[in-house]
Coordinates of C-alpha atoms in Angstrom, one line a residue:
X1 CA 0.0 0.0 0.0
X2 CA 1.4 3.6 -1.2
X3 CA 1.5 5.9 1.8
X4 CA -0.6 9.2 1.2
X5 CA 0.9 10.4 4.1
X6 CA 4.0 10.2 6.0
X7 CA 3.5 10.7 9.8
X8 CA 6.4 11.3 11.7
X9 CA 6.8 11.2 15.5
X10 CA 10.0 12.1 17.3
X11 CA 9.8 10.6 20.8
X12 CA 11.8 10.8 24.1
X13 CA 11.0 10.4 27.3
X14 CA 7.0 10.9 26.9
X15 CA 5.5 7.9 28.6
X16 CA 2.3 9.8 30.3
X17 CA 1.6 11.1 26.5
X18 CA 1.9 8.6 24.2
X19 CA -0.4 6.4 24.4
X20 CA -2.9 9.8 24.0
X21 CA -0.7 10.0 21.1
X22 CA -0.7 7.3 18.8
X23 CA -4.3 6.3 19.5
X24 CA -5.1 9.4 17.2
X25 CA -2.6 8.3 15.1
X26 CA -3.5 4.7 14.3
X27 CA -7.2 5.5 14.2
X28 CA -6.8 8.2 11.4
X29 CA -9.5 8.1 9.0
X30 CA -6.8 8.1 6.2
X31 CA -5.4 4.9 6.2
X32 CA -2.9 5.1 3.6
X33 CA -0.1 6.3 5.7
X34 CA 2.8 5.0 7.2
X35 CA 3.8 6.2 10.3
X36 CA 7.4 6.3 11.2
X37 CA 8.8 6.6 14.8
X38 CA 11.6 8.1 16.1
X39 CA 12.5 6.8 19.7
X40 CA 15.6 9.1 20.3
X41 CA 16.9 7.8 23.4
X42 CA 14.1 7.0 25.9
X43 CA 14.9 6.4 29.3
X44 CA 11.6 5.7 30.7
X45 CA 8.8 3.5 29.3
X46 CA 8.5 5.3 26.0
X47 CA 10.1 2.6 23.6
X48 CA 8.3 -0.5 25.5
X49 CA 4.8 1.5 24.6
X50 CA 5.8 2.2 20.8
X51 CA 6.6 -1.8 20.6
X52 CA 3.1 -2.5 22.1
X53 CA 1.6 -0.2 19.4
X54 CA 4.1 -1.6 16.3
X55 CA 2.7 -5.0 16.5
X56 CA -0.6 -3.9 16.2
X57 CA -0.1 -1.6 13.4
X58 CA 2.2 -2.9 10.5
X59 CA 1.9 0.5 9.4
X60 CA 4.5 2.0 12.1
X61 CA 8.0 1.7 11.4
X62 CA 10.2 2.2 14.9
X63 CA 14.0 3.3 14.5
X64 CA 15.6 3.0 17.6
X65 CA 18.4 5.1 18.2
X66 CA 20.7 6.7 20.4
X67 CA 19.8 10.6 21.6
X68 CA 20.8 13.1 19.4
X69 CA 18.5 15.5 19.3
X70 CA 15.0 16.4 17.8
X71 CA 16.9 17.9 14.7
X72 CA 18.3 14.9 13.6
X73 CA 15.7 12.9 14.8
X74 CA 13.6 14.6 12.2
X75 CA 15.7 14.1 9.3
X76 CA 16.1 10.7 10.2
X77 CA 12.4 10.6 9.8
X78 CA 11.8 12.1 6.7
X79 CA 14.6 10.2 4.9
X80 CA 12.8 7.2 5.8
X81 CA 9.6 8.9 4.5
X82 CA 8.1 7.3 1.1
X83 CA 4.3 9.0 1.5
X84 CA 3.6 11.7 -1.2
X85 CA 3.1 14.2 1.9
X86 CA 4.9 14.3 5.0
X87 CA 3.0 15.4 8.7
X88 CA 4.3 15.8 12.2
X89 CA 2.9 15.0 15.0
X90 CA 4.5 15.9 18.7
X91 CA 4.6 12.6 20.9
X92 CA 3.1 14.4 24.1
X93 CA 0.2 16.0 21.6
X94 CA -2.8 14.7 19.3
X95 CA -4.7 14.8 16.7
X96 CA -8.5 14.6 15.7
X97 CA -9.1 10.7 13.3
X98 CA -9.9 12.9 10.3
X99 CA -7.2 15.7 10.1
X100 CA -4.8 13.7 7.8
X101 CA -8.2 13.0 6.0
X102 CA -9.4 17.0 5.7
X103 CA -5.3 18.3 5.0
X104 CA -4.5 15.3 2.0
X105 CA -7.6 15.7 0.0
X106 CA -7.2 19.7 0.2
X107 CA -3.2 19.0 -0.6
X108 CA -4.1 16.5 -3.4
X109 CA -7.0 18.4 -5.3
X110 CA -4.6 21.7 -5.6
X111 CA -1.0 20.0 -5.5
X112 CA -0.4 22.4 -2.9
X113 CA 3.8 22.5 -1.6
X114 CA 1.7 22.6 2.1
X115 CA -1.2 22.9 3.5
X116 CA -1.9 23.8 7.4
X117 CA -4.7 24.4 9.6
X118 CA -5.7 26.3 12.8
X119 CA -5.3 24.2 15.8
X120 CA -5.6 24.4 19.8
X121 CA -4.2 24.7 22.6
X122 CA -4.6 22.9 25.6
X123 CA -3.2 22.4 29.4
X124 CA -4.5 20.5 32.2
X125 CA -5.7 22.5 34.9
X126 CA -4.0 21.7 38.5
X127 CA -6.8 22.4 40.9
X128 CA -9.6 21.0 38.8
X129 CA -8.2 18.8 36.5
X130 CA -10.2 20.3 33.9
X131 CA -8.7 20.0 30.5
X132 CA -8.8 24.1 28.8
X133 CA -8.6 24.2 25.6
X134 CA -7.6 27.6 23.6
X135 CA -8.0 28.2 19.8
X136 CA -5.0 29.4 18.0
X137 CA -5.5 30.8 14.3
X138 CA -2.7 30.7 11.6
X139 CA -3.6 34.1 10.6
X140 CA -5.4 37.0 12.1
X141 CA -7.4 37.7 8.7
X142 CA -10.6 35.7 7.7
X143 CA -9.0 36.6 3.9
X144 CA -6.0 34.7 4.4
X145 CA -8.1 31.3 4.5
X146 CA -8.9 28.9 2.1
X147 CA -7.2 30.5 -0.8
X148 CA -4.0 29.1 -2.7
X149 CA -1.0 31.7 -1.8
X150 CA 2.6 31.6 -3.4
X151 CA 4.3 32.2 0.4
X152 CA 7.6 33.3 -1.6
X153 CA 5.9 36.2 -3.0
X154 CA 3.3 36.7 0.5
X155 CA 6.1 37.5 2.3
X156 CA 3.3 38.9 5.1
X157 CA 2.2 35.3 6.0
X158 CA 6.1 34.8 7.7
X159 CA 4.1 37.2 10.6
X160 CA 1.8 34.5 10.9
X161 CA 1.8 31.6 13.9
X162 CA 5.1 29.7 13.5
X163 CA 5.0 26.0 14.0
X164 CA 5.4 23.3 11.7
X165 CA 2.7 20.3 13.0
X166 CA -0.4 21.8 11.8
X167 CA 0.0 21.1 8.4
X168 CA 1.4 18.7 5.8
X169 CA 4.0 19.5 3.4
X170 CA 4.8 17.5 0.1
X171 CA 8.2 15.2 0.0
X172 CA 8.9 16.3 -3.4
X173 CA 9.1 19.6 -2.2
X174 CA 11.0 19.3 1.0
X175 CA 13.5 17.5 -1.2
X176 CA 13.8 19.8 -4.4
X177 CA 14.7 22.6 -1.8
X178 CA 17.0 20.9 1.0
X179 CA 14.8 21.6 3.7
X180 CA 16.2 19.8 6.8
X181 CA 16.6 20.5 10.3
X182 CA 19.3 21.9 12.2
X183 CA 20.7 19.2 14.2
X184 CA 21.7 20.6 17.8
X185 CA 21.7 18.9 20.6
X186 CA 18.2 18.0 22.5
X187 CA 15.3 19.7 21.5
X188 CA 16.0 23.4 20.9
X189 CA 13.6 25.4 18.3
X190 CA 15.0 23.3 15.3
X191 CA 11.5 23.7 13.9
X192 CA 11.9 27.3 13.4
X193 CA 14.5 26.9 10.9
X194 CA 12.3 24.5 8.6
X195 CA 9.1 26.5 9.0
X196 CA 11.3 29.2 7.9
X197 CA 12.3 27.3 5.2
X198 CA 9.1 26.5 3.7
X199 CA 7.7 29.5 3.5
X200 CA 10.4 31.2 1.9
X201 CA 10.6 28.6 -0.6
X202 CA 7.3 27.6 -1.2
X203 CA 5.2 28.6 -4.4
X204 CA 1.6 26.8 -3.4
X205 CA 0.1 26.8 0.1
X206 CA -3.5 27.3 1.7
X207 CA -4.4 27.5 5.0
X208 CA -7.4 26.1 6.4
X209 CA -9.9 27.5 8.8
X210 CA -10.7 24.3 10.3
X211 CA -8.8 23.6 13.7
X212 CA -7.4 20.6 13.9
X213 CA -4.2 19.4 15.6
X214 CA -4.4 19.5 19.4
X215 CA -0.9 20.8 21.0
X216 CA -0.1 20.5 24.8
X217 CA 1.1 22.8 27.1
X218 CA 1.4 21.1 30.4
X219 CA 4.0 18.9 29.5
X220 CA 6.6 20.3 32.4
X221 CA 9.7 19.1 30.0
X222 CA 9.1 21.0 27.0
X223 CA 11.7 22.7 25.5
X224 CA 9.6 25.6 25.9
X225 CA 9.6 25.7 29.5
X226 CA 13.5 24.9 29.2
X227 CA 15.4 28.0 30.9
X228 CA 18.8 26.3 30.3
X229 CA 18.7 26.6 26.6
X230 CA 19.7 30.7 26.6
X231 CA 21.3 30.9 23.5
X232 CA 19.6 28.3 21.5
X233 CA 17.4 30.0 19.3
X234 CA 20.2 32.9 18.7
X235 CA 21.9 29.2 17.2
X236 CA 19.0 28.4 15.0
X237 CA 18.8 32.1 13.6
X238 CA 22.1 31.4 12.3
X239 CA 21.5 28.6 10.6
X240 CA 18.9 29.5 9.0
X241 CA 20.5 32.3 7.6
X242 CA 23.1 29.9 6.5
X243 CA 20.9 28.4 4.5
X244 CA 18.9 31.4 2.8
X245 CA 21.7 34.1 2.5
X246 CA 23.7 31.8 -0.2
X247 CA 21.2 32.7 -2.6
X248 CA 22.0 36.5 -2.8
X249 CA 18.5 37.5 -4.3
X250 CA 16.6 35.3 -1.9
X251 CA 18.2 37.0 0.8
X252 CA 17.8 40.0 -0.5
X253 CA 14.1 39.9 -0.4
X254 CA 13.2 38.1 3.0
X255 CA 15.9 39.5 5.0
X256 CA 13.1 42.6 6.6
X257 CA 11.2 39.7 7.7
X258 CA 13.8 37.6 8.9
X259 CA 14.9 40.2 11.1
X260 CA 11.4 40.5 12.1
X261 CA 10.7 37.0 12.9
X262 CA 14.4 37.1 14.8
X263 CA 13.1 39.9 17.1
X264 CA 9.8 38.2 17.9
X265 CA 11.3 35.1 19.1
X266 CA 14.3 36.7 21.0
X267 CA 11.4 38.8 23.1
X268 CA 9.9 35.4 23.7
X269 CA 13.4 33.9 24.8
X270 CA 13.7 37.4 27.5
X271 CA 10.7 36.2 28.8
X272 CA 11.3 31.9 29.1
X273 CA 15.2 32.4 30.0
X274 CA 16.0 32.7 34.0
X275 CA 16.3 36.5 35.2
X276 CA 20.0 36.2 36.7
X277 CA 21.1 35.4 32.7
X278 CA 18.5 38.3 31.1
X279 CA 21.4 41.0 31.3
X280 CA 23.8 38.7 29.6
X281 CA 21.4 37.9 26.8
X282 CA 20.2 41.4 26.2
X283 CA 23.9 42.9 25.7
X284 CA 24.0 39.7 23.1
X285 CA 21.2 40.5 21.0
X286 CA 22.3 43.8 21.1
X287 CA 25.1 43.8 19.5
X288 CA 23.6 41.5 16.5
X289 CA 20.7 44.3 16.0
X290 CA 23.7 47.1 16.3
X291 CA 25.7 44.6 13.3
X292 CA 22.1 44.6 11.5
X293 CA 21.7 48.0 11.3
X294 CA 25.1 48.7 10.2
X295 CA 24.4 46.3 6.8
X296 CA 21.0 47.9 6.1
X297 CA 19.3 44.3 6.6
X298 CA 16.4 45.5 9.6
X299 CA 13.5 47.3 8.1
X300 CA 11.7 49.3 10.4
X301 CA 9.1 49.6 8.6
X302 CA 8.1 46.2 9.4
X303 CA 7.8 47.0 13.0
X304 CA 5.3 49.0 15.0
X305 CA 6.2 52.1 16.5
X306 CA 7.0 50.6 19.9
X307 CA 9.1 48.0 18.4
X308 CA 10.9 50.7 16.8
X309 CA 11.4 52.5 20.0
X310 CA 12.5 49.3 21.7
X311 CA 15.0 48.6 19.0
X312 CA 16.7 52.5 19.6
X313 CA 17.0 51.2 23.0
X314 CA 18.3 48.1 22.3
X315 CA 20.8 49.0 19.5
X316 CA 22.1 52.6 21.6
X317 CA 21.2 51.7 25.6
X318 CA 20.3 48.1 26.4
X319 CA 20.3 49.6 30.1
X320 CA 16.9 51.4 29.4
X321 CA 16.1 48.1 26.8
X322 CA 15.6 46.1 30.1
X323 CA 14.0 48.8 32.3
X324 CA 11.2 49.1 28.9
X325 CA 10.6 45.7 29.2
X326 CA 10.5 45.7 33.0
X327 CA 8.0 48.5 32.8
X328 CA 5.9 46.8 30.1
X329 CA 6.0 43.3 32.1
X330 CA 4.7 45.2 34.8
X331 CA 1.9 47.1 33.1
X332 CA 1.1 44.0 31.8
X333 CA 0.7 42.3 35.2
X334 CA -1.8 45.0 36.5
X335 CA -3.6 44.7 33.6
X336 CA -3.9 40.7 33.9
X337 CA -5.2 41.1 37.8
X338 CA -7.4 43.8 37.4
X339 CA -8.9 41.6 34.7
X340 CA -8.7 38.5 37.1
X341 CA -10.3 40.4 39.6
X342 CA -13.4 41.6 37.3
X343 CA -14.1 37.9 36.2
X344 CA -14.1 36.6 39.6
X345 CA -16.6 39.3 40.8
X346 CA -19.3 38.1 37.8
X347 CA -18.7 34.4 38.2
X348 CA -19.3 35.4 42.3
X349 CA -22.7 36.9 40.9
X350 CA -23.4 34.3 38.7
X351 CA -23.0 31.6 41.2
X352 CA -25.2 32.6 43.4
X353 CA -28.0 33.6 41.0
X354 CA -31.1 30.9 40.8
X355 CA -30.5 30.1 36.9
X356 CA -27.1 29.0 37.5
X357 CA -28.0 26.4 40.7
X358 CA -31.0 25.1 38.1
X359 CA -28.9 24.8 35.3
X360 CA -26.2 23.0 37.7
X361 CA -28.6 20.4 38.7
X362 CA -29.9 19.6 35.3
X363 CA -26.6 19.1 33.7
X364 CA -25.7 16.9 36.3
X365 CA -25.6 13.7 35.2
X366 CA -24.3 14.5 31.6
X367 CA -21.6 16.2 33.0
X368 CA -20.7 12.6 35.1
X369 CA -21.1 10.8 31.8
X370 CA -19.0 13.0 29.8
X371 CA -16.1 12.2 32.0
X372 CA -16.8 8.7 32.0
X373 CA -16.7 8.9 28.6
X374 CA -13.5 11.0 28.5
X375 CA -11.8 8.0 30.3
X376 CA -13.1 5.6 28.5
X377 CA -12.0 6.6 25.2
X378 CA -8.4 7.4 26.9
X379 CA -7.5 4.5 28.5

């Protein structure tokens, strides 16, 4: 059987997720794919799980191999890949049974390079254990959707949400164009650099209004929540200029955006790295803004107006850089418990209003069996 799809699943160390995992993998509507597994060094009960599911499903392929990091885990993946597309799925997130379904068809009809799709959120909550869910959209405008795009020539759509499982992107493509991952060690952004990748070099996309892919963010040993990893995404920023700048007009034309896609992602790393290393890392993006400047390669015009301001501060006085972002973190934090503070008061009022103490004893027994349910289709 000819794969459609490619599903590839990089795994270490994710025993509590994936089970949750491949259950929506196996059970995909689609059933011409393969699915290929990565285990990358598992210490824990990871591998002994995927061997459970592989002799189920002749459809996954397990390599077994010593850690080296999700980068090469990756390309280890896709070089194994024969489907016509390739998708990604994290091993501590899921999927819905149809999405391969919904992104191949769309992908097949319009030979698209890639398609993706919104997709949600979700975390676990501690107190409750209620599971929150939060819808993310690809792009902030309803035109954006559901319309083929050359992305090399939209160079807008590199401002919209990075991340590189929501979508499936053809092998044909991937391989006409080199796109790989950067192979550092552990698991340290190396998806920015082939997201980047495929949008600078793709000539046929869509995005889809439809969320689909579910991605977790109570998983305490995501790379996200790694404050050790300071200067890794300053590493993948390099490499994927490596990659782009070799092709003069290329770089040329995306190198506004790449700057602008640099600066988002270094404001997210001030804010995930520890506070006693902030200084450190602010006098090191400084200086690379100060060299950007001097080669003409930051448009301003990209940024807002704050963002301009905060890059005079950055490039001339990173001293007042930090006390900006101090100031804003702390505006911010008012903001968030005033807020906070309002909800509470209404669901207080609501609470104790009649319609609410009906409504609570009406719904109680579907609520009992949706949690039943829950478990039962989890176990």
């Amino acid at each position: 059987m000819k794969a459609k799809v490619s599903i590839l699943i990089p795994a270490y160390n994710v025993e509590p997720y994936i089970r949750q995992c491949l259950n929506s993998v196996c059970n995909q509507t689609l059933r011409e794919i393969e699915i290929i597994i990565v285990n990358d060094g598992s210490k824990d009960k990871t591998l002994s799980i995927i061997k459970e599911y592989a002799k189920k499903d002749e459809r996954i392929i397990l390599i077994d191999k010593k850690n080296g990091g999700y980068g090469m885990a990756m390309n280890i993946a896709t070089q194994h890949a024969t489907g016509q597309y390739i998708g990604i799925v994290e091993p501590d997130d899921y999927v819905p049974y149809d999405m391969f379904e919904i992104l191949f068809k769309k992908a097949n009809e319009f030979k698209l390079d890639f398609v993706k799709a919104d997709f949600y959120r979700f975390a676990k909550d501690e107190n409750s254990g209620d599971i929150f869910y939060k819808l993310f959209k690809i792009s902030k405008h309803a035109e954006d959707y559901n319309i083929i795009f050359n992305p090399s020539e939209k160079l807008e759509s590199i401002r919209w949400t990075m991340n590189t499982w929501s979508g499936i992107y053809k092998k044909s493509f991937l391989d006409k164009y080199k796109i790989i991952y950067n192979e550092t060690p552990g698991a340290a952004f190396q998806d920015n650099g082939f997201w980047f990748q495929t949008f600078v070099y793709g000539k046929k996309a869509m995005i889809l209004d439809t969320p689909l892919y579910r991605n977790r963010r109570d998983n305490p040993n995501s790379s996200v929540k790694d404050k050790s990893k300071i200067y890794a995404m300053n590493i993948e920023y390099d490499y994927i200029r490596s990659k782009i700048e070799k092709e003069t007009e290329l770089w040329n034309s995306v190198k506004g955006y790449y700057w602008l896609k640099k600066w988002d992602n270094y404001r997210a790393t001030i804010n995930r790295i520890d506070d006693s290393v902030k200084e450190e890392y602010i006098e090191a993006i400084s200086k690379e803004f100060i060299e950007g400047k001097k080669n003409n390669e930051i448009d301003l015009s990209l940024f807002t107006e704050y963002q301009q301001k905060l890059i005079k501060f950055l490039t001339t006085n990173p001293k007042s850089f930090s006390d900006a972002l101090k100031n804003e973190s702390h505006q911010k934090s008012i903001s968030i418990e005033l807020e906070l503070r309002e909800k509470n008061k209404e669901l207080e009022r609501i609470k104790k209003s009649e319609s609410y103490k009906i409504g609570l004893f009406i719904t109680y027994i579907p609520r009992k069996l949706k949690k039943l349910l829950k478990k039962m289709l989890y176990k």
